[in-house]
XYZ file of C-alpha atoms in Angstrom:
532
model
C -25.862 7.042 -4.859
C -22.118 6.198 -4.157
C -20.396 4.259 -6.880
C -20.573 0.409 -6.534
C -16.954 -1.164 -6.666
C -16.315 -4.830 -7.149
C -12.809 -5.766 -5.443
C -11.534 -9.513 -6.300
C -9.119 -10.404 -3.661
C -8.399 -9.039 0.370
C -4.671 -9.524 -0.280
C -2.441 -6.876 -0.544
C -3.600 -5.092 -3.811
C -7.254 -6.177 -2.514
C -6.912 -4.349 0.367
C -5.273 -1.079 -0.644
C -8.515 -1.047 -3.079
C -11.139 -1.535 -0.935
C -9.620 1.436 1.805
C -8.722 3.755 -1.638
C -12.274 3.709 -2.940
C -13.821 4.422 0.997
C -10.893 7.439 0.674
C -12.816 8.641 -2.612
C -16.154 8.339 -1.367
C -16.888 5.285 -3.175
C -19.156 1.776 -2.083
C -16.695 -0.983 -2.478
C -17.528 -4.808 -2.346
C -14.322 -7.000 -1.589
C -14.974 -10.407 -2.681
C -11.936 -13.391 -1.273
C -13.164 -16.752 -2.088
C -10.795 -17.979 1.490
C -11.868 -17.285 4.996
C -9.480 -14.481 5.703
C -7.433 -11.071 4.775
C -3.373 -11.881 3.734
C -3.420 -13.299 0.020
C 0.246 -14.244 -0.236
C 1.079 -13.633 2.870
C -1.693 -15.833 4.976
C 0.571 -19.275 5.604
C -1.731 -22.259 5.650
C -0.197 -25.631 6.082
C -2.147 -27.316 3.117
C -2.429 -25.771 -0.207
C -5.447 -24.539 -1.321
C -6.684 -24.311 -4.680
C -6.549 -20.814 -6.262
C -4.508 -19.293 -3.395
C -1.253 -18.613 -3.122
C 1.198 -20.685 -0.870
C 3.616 -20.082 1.225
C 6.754 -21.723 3.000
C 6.540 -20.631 6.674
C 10.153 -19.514 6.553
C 9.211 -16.662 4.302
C 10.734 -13.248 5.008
C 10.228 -10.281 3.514
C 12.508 -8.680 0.675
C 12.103 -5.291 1.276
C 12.717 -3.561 4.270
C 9.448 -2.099 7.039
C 9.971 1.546 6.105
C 10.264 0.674 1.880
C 7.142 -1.545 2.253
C 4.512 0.400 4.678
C 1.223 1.882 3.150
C 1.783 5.287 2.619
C -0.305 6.690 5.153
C 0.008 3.766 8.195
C 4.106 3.248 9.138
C 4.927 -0.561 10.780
C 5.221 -0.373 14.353
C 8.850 0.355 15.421
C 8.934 -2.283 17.638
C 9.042 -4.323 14.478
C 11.916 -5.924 12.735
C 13.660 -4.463 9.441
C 12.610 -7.488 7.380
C 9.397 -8.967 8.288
C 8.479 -12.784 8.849
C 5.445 -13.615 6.960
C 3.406 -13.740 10.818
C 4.327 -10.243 10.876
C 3.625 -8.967 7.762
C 0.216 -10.826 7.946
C -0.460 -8.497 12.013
C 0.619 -5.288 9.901
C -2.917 -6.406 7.441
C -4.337 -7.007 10.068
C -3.812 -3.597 11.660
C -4.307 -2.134 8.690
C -7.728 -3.587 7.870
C -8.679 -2.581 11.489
C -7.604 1.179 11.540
C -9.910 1.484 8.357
C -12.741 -0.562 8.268
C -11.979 -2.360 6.058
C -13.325 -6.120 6.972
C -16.975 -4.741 6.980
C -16.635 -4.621 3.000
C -15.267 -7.787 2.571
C -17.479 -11.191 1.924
C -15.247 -13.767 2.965
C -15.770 -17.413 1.185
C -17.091 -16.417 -1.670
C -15.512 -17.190 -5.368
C -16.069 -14.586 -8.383
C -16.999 -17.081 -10.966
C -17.336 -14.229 -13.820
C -16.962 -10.981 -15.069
C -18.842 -9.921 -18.268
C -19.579 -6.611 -19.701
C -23.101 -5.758 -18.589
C -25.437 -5.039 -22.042
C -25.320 -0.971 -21.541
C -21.514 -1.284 -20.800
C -21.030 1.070 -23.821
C -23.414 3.457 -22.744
C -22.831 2.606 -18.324
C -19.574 1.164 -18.149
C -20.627 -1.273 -15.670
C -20.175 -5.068 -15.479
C -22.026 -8.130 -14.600
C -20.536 -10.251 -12.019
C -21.456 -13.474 -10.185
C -19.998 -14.839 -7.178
C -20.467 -17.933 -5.289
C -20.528 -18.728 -1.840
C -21.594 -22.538 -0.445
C -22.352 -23.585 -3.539
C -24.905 -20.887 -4.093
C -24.255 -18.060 -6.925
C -25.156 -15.067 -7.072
C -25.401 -12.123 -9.691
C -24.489 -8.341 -9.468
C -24.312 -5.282 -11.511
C -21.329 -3.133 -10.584
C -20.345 0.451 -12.036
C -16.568 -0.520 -11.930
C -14.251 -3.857 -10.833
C -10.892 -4.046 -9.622
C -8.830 -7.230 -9.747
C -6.767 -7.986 -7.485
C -6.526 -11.988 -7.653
C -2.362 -11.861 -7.701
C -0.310 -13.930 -9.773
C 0.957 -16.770 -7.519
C -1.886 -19.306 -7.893
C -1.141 -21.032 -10.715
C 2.122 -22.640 -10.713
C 4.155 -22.856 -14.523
C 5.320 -26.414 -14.765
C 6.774 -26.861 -18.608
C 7.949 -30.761 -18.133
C 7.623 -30.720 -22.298
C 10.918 -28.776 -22.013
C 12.819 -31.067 -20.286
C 14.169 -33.728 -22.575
C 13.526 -37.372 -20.732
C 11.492 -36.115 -18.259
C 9.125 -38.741 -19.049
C 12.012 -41.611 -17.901
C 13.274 -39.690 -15.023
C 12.128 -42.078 -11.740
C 12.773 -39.560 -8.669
C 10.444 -37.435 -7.550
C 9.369 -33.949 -8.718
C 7.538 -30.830 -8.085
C 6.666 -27.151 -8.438
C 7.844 -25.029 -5.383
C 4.671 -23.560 -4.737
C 4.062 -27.360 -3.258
C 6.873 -26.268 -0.972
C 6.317 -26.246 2.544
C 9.749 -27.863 5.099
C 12.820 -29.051 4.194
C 12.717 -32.101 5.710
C 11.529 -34.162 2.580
C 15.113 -33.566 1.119
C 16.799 -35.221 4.733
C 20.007 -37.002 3.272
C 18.901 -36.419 -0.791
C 20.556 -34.961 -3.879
C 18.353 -32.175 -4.413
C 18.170 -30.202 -8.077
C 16.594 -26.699 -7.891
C 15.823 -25.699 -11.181
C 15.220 -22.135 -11.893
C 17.033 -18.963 -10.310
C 14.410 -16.541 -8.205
C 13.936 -15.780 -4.876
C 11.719 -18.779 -3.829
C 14.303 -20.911 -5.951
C 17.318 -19.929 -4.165
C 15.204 -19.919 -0.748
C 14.503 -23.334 -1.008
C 17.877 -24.521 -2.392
C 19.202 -22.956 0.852
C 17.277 -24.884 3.351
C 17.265 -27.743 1.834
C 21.280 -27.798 1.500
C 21.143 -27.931 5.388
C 19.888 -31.264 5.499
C 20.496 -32.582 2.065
C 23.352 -34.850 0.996
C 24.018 -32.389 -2.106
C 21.865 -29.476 -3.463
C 22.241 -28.312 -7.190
C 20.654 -25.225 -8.556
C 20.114 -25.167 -12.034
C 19.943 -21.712 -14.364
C 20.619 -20.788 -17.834
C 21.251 -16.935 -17.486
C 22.395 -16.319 -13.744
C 21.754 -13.757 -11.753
C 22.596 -10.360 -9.573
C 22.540 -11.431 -6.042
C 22.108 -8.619 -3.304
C 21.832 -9.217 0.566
C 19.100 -7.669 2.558
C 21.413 -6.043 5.048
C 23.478 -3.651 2.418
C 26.583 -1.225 2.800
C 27.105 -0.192 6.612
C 24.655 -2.639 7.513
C 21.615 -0.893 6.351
C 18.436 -2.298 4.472
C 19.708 -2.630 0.774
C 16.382 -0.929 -0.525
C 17.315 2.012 1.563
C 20.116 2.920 0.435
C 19.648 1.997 -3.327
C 15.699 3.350 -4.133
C 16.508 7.025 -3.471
C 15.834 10.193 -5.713
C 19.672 10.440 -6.188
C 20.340 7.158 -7.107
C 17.000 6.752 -9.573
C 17.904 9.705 -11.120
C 21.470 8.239 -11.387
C 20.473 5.515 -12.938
C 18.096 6.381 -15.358
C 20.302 8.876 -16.412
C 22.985 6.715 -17.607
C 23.434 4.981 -21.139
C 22.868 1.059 -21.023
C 26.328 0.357 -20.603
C 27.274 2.247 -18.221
C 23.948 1.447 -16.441
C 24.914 -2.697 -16.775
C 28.590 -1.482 -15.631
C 27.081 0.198 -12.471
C 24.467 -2.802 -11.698
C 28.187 -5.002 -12.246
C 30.031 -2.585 -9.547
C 27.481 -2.749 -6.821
C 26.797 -6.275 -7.256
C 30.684 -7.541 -7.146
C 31.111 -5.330 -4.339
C 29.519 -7.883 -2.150
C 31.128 -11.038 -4.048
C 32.539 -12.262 -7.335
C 29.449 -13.562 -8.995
C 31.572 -14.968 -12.128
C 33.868 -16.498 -9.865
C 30.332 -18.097 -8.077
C 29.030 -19.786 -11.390
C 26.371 -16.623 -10.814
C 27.483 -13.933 -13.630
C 24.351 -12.992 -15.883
C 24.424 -12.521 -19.145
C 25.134 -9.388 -20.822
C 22.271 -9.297 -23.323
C 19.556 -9.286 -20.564
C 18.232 -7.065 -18.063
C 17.469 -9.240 -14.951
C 15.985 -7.717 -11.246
C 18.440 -9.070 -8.855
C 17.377 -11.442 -6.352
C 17.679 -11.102 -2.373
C 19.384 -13.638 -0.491
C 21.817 -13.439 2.702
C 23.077 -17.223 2.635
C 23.310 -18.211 -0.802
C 27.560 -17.098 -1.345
C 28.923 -18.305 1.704
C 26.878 -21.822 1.263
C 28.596 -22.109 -2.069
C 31.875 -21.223 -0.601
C 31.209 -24.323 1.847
C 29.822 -26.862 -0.757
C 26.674 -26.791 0.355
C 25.163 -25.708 -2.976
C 26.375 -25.897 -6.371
C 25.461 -23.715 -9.367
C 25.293 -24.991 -12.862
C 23.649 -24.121 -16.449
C 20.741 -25.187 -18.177
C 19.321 -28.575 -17.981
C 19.745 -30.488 -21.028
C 18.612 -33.730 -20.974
C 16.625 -36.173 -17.872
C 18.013 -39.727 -16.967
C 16.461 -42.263 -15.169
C 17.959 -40.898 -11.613
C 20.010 -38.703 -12.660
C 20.642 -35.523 -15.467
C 22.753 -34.130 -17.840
C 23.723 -30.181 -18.025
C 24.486 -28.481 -21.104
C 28.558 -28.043 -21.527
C 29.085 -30.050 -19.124
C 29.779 -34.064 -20.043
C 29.694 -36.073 -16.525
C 26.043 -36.944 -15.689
C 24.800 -35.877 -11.877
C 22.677 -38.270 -9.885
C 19.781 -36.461 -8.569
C 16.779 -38.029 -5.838
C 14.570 -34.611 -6.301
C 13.816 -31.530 -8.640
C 11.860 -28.800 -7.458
C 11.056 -26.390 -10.117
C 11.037 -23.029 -9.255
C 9.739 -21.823 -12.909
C 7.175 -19.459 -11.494
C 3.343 -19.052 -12.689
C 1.119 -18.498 -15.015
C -0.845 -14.833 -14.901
C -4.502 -16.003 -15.812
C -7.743 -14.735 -15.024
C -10.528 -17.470 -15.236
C -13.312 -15.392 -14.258
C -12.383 -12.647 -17.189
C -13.892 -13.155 -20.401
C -11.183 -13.548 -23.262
C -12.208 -9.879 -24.692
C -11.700 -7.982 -21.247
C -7.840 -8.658 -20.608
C -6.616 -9.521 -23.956
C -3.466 -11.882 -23.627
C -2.033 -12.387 -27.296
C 1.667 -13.937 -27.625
C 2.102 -13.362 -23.452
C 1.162 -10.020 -24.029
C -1.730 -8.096 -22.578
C -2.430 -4.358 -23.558
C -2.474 -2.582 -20.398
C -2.109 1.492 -20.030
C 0.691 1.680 -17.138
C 0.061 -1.934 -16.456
C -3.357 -1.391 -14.965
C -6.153 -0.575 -17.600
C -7.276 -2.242 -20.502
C -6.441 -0.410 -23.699
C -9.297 -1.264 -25.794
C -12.045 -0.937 -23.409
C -14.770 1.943 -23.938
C -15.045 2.693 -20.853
C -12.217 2.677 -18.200
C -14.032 1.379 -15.667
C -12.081 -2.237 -14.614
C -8.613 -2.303 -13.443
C -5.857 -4.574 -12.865
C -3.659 -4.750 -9.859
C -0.084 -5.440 -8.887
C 1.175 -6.708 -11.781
C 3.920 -5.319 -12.427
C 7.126 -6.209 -10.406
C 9.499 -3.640 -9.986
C 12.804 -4.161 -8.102
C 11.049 -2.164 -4.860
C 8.394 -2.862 -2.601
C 4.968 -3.973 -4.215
C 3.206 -2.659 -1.408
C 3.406 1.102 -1.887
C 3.267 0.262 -6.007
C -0.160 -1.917 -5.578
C -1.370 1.448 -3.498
C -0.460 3.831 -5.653
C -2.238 2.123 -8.227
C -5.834 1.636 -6.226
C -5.493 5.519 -5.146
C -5.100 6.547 -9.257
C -7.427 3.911 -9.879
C -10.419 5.101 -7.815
C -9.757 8.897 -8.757
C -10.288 7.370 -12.186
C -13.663 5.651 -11.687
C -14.883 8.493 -9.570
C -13.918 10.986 -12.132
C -15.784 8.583 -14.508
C -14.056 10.642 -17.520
C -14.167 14.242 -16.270
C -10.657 14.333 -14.567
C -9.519 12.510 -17.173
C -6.759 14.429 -19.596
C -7.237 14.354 -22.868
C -3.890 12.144 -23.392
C -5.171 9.381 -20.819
C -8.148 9.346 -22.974
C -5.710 8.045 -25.834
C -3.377 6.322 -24.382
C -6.332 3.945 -23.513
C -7.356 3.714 -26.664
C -3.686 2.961 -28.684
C -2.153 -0.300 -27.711
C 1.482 0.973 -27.216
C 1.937 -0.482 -23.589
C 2.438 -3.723 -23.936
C 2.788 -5.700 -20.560
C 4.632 -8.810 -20.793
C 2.230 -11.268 -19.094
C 5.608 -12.651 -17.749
C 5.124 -16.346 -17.422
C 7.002 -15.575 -14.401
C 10.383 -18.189 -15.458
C 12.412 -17.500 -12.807
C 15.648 -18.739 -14.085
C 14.219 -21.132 -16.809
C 13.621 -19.521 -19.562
C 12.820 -15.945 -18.399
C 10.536 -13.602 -19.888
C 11.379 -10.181 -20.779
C 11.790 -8.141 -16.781
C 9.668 -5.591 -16.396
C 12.277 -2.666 -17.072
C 10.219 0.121 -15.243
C 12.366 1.780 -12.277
C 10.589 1.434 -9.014
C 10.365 4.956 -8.221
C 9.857 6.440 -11.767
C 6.662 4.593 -12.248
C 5.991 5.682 -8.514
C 5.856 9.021 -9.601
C 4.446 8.912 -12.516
C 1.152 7.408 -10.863
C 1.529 10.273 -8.214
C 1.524 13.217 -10.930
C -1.326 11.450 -12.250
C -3.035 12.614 -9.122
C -1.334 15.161 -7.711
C 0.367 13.519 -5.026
C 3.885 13.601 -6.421
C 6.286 15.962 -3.989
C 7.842 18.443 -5.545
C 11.976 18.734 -4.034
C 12.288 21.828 -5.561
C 9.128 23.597 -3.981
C 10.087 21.873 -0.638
C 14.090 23.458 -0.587
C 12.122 27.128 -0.121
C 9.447 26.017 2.174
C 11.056 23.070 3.957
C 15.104 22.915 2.886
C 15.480 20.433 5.686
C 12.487 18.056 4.607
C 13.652 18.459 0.899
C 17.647 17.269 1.464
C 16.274 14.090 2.966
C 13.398 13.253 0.388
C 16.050 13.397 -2.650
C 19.079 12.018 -0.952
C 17.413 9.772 1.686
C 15.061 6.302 1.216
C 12.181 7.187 -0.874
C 9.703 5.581 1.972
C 6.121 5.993 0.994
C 4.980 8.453 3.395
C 6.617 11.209 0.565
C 3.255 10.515 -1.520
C 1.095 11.520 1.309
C 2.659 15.279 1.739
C 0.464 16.830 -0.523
C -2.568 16.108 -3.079
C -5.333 14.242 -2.518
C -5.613 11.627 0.669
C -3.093 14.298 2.235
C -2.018 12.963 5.327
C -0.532 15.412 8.575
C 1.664 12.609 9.964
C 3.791 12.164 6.506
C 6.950 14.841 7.505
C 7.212 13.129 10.754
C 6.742 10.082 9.178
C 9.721 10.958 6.852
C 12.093 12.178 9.621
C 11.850 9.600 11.936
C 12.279 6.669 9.461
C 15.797 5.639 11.174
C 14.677 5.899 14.522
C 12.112 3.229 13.511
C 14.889 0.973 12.124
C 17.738 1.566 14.389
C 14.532 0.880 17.072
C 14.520 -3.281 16.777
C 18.350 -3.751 16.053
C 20.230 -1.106 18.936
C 19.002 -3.027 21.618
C 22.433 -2.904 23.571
C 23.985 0.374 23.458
C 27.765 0.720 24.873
C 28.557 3.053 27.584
C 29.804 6.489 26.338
C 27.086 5.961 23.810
C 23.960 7.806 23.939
C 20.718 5.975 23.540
C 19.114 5.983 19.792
C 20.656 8.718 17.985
C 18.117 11.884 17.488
C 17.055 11.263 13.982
C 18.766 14.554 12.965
C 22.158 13.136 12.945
C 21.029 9.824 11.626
C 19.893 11.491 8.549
C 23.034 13.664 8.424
C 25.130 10.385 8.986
C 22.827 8.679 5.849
C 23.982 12.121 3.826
C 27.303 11.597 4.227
C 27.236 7.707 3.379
C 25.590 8.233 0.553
C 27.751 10.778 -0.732
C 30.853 8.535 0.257
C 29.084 5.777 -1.279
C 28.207 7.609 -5.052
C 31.620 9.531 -5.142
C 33.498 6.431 -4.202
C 32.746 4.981 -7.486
């Protein structure tokens, strides 16, 4: 009999599971306590508990081609950066081309998880689930969880001196939903990340004055990058990973400074980091030119709360405020996990690559999309369910001997980032996008190999290391092999030149073949590294 699976979630992470094990030939059970696929990016206009929510201005960060499934490209009818309606249609599609809604039981909760009484001999886990009010138990042979980490919102009022006295209103941004609460206030945003800075922007269009609060700044990037292209196509490539990782800190912090200031002065914008820390930048298109206009105004740290008004360290003139939002991000937690399972000791959990837990006998439960590299979570969250489910259905016999003990030593130590946007942050994930990409696709074979490709496929090789690193690259070979992937590859531009050249001059010819748009992207980059 097929191997039972226990999925927690149809989000994202949820649903790259569920289609990964069906790829391996295992039974999985999706369990999503709402009434439909999306997670995150499902808008509701109320909040429900133990979902995440979402503004219904949300776009995405990273661009169509960066963000696709590996085998199952975006339409090319659809824009670069996706609305959140959009991105929702693309799950949609995606649960449709592969079945995947039949394995889902919609409306029901996963109260727990416990090890079943033969774990150490089975490896398999007791769960129970409820659904109207009516619980259930199971026995499954392996779990995945794929809950997210934007439920439960991190509101630390304790450190906010005088919080207590402080007679406006207040409240976490995941409450969030139009600006027009802040009509004719003086709105604080406190905390720097992307939902921060989102919010601070809209609001400042109707707001009397909008303040954003951080302690350590940050790197701010626009989506549409040098020439006009998506920024994470042009900056998560082979040639510029291997750039990058190659370098010594400094120079690494010096090149993160270049690229950065090349779109704006952020000391001169109140927005320079600080040296000591390593912080993802964040993606906004607005934010410089609405400080340039007075719209919004950056300062440090909060240091103190008055009754309508509040104090900012270094600097002595008090700032009448009407709102604060706080965008100080969540708190990773796992109520249906017993204590022992995920271990979370000083904000740490023990996880090998960020997915399994160290200590466990048998590796036989999982955790999701985590981590957050500065790339698309989308191909990351798949990459994991595809290594995942070769794991389980290997059950130990395609398992290396160093996998074996990397489980069982403690050395990865994933900071269960109280996700502090701007606050107080937590140490940043430091893992490059691409290298922990790979390093999941060697795990199971999938990982292309340039060099074999420049004698076999020269022309296919040039534009994996110098061109976006789109997902399709991890479908060429290996397991879940997929024939469409080279095309795939070579026709990325045409798919994002497809939504924006809708008027093309005359003299011009119609969308250029995607040979010379890849030549073109050669030549940029090189112009781009070797202009440095």
């Amino acid at each position: 009999t097929a191997m039972r699976v226990a999925v927690v979630g149809a989000g994202v992470s949820g649903l790259a599971a569920t289609k990964c094990c069906l790829d391996e030939g295992l039974e999985p059970v999706c369990f999503e306590r709402s009434q439909d696929i999306g997670g995150l990016w499902r808008y509701t206009e109320h909040i429900e508990a133990g979902r995440p929510s979402l503004y219904p201005s949300v776009i995405s960060n990273t661009s169509k081609e960066m963000s696709a499934f590996s085998d199952f490209p975006f339409p090319e009818h659809f824009p670069v950066f996706l609305p959140n309606a959009l991105l929702l249609d693309y799950l949609r599609r995606f649960a449709e081309r592969f079945g995947l809604r039949e394995h889902i039981s919609f409306g029901t909760t996963v109260v727990s998880i416990r090890k079943h009484p033969e774990f150490a001999t089975t490896g398999q886990w007791s769960v129970v689930t409820e659904t109207g009010g009516k619980q259930t138990s199971h026995v499954f042979d392996a779990v995945m969880v794929c809950s997210g980490n934007f439920s439960e919102p991190f509101l630390p009022l304790q450190s906010f001196p005088g919080m207590e006295r402080f007679r406006g209103q207040y409240f976490h941004s995941r409450q969030y939903k139009n600006p027009d609460m802040f009509q004719g206030k003086r709105v604080l945003v406190v905390g720097m990340g992307n939902s921060g800075v989102d919010i601070a922007v809209e609001a400042s269009r109707v707001a009397a004055k909008v303040t954003i609060s951080t302690t350590r700044g940050a790197w701010l990037l626009s989506r549409v990058f040098e020439r006009g292209y998506p920024w994470d196509m042009i900056l998560n490539t082979r040639f510029m990973t291997l750039i990058k990782t190659s370098l010594p800190a400094p120079l690494s912090w010096w090149l993160i400074n270049y690229k950065a200031n090349q779109w704006f002065n952020h000391e001169n914008y109140g927005l320079q980091p600080d040296k000591r820390y390593f912080l993802v930048p964040l993606l906004n298109d607005d934010l410089p030119s609405y400080i340039l206009t007075g719209r919004i105004t950056i300062k440090p740290g909060v240091k103190e709360f008055k009754d309508n008004s509040v104090l900012f360290h270094n600097c002595p003139e008090e700032e009448p405020i009407d709102i604060v939002v706080f965008s100080t991000g969540y708190i990773i937690s796992f109520p249906f996990l017993e204590e022992s399972v995920v271990r979370v000791e000083n904000k740490h959990a023990s996880l090998y690559k960020y997915v399994f837990p160290t200590h466990l006998q048998k590796p036989t439960l999982a955790v999701l999309g985590l981590i957050r590299p500065f790339g698309a979570i989308m191909p990351v969250a798949e990459m994991q369910a595809r290594w995942v489910s070769r794991v389980f259905k290997g059950r130990g016999a395609n398992m290396s001997l160093p996998f074996l003990q990397a489980l069982l030593t403690p050395i990865f130590l994933l900071p269960l980032f109280l996700l502090r946007f701007g606050l107080t942050f937590d140490e940043v994930l430091k893992t490059e996008w691409l290298v922990y990409l790979d390093t999941l696709a060697s795990f199971i074979g999938a990982k292309p190999s340039v060099l074999g490709l420049l004698f076999t496929d020269p022309w296919l090789a040039l534009t994996i290391f110098f061109g976006p690193c789109s997902p399709y690259q991890f479908r060429l070979g290996g397991p879940g092999h997929w024939l469409g992937a080279r095309q795939a590859i070579l026709t990325q531009w045409d798919r994002v030149l497809k939504p924006t050249r809708t008027r093309v001059p005359v003299g011009s010819s119609s969308p250029f073949p995607s040979l010379l748009i890849v030549v073109g992207f050669l030549l940029l980059l090189a112009a781009v590294i070797f202009g440095f």
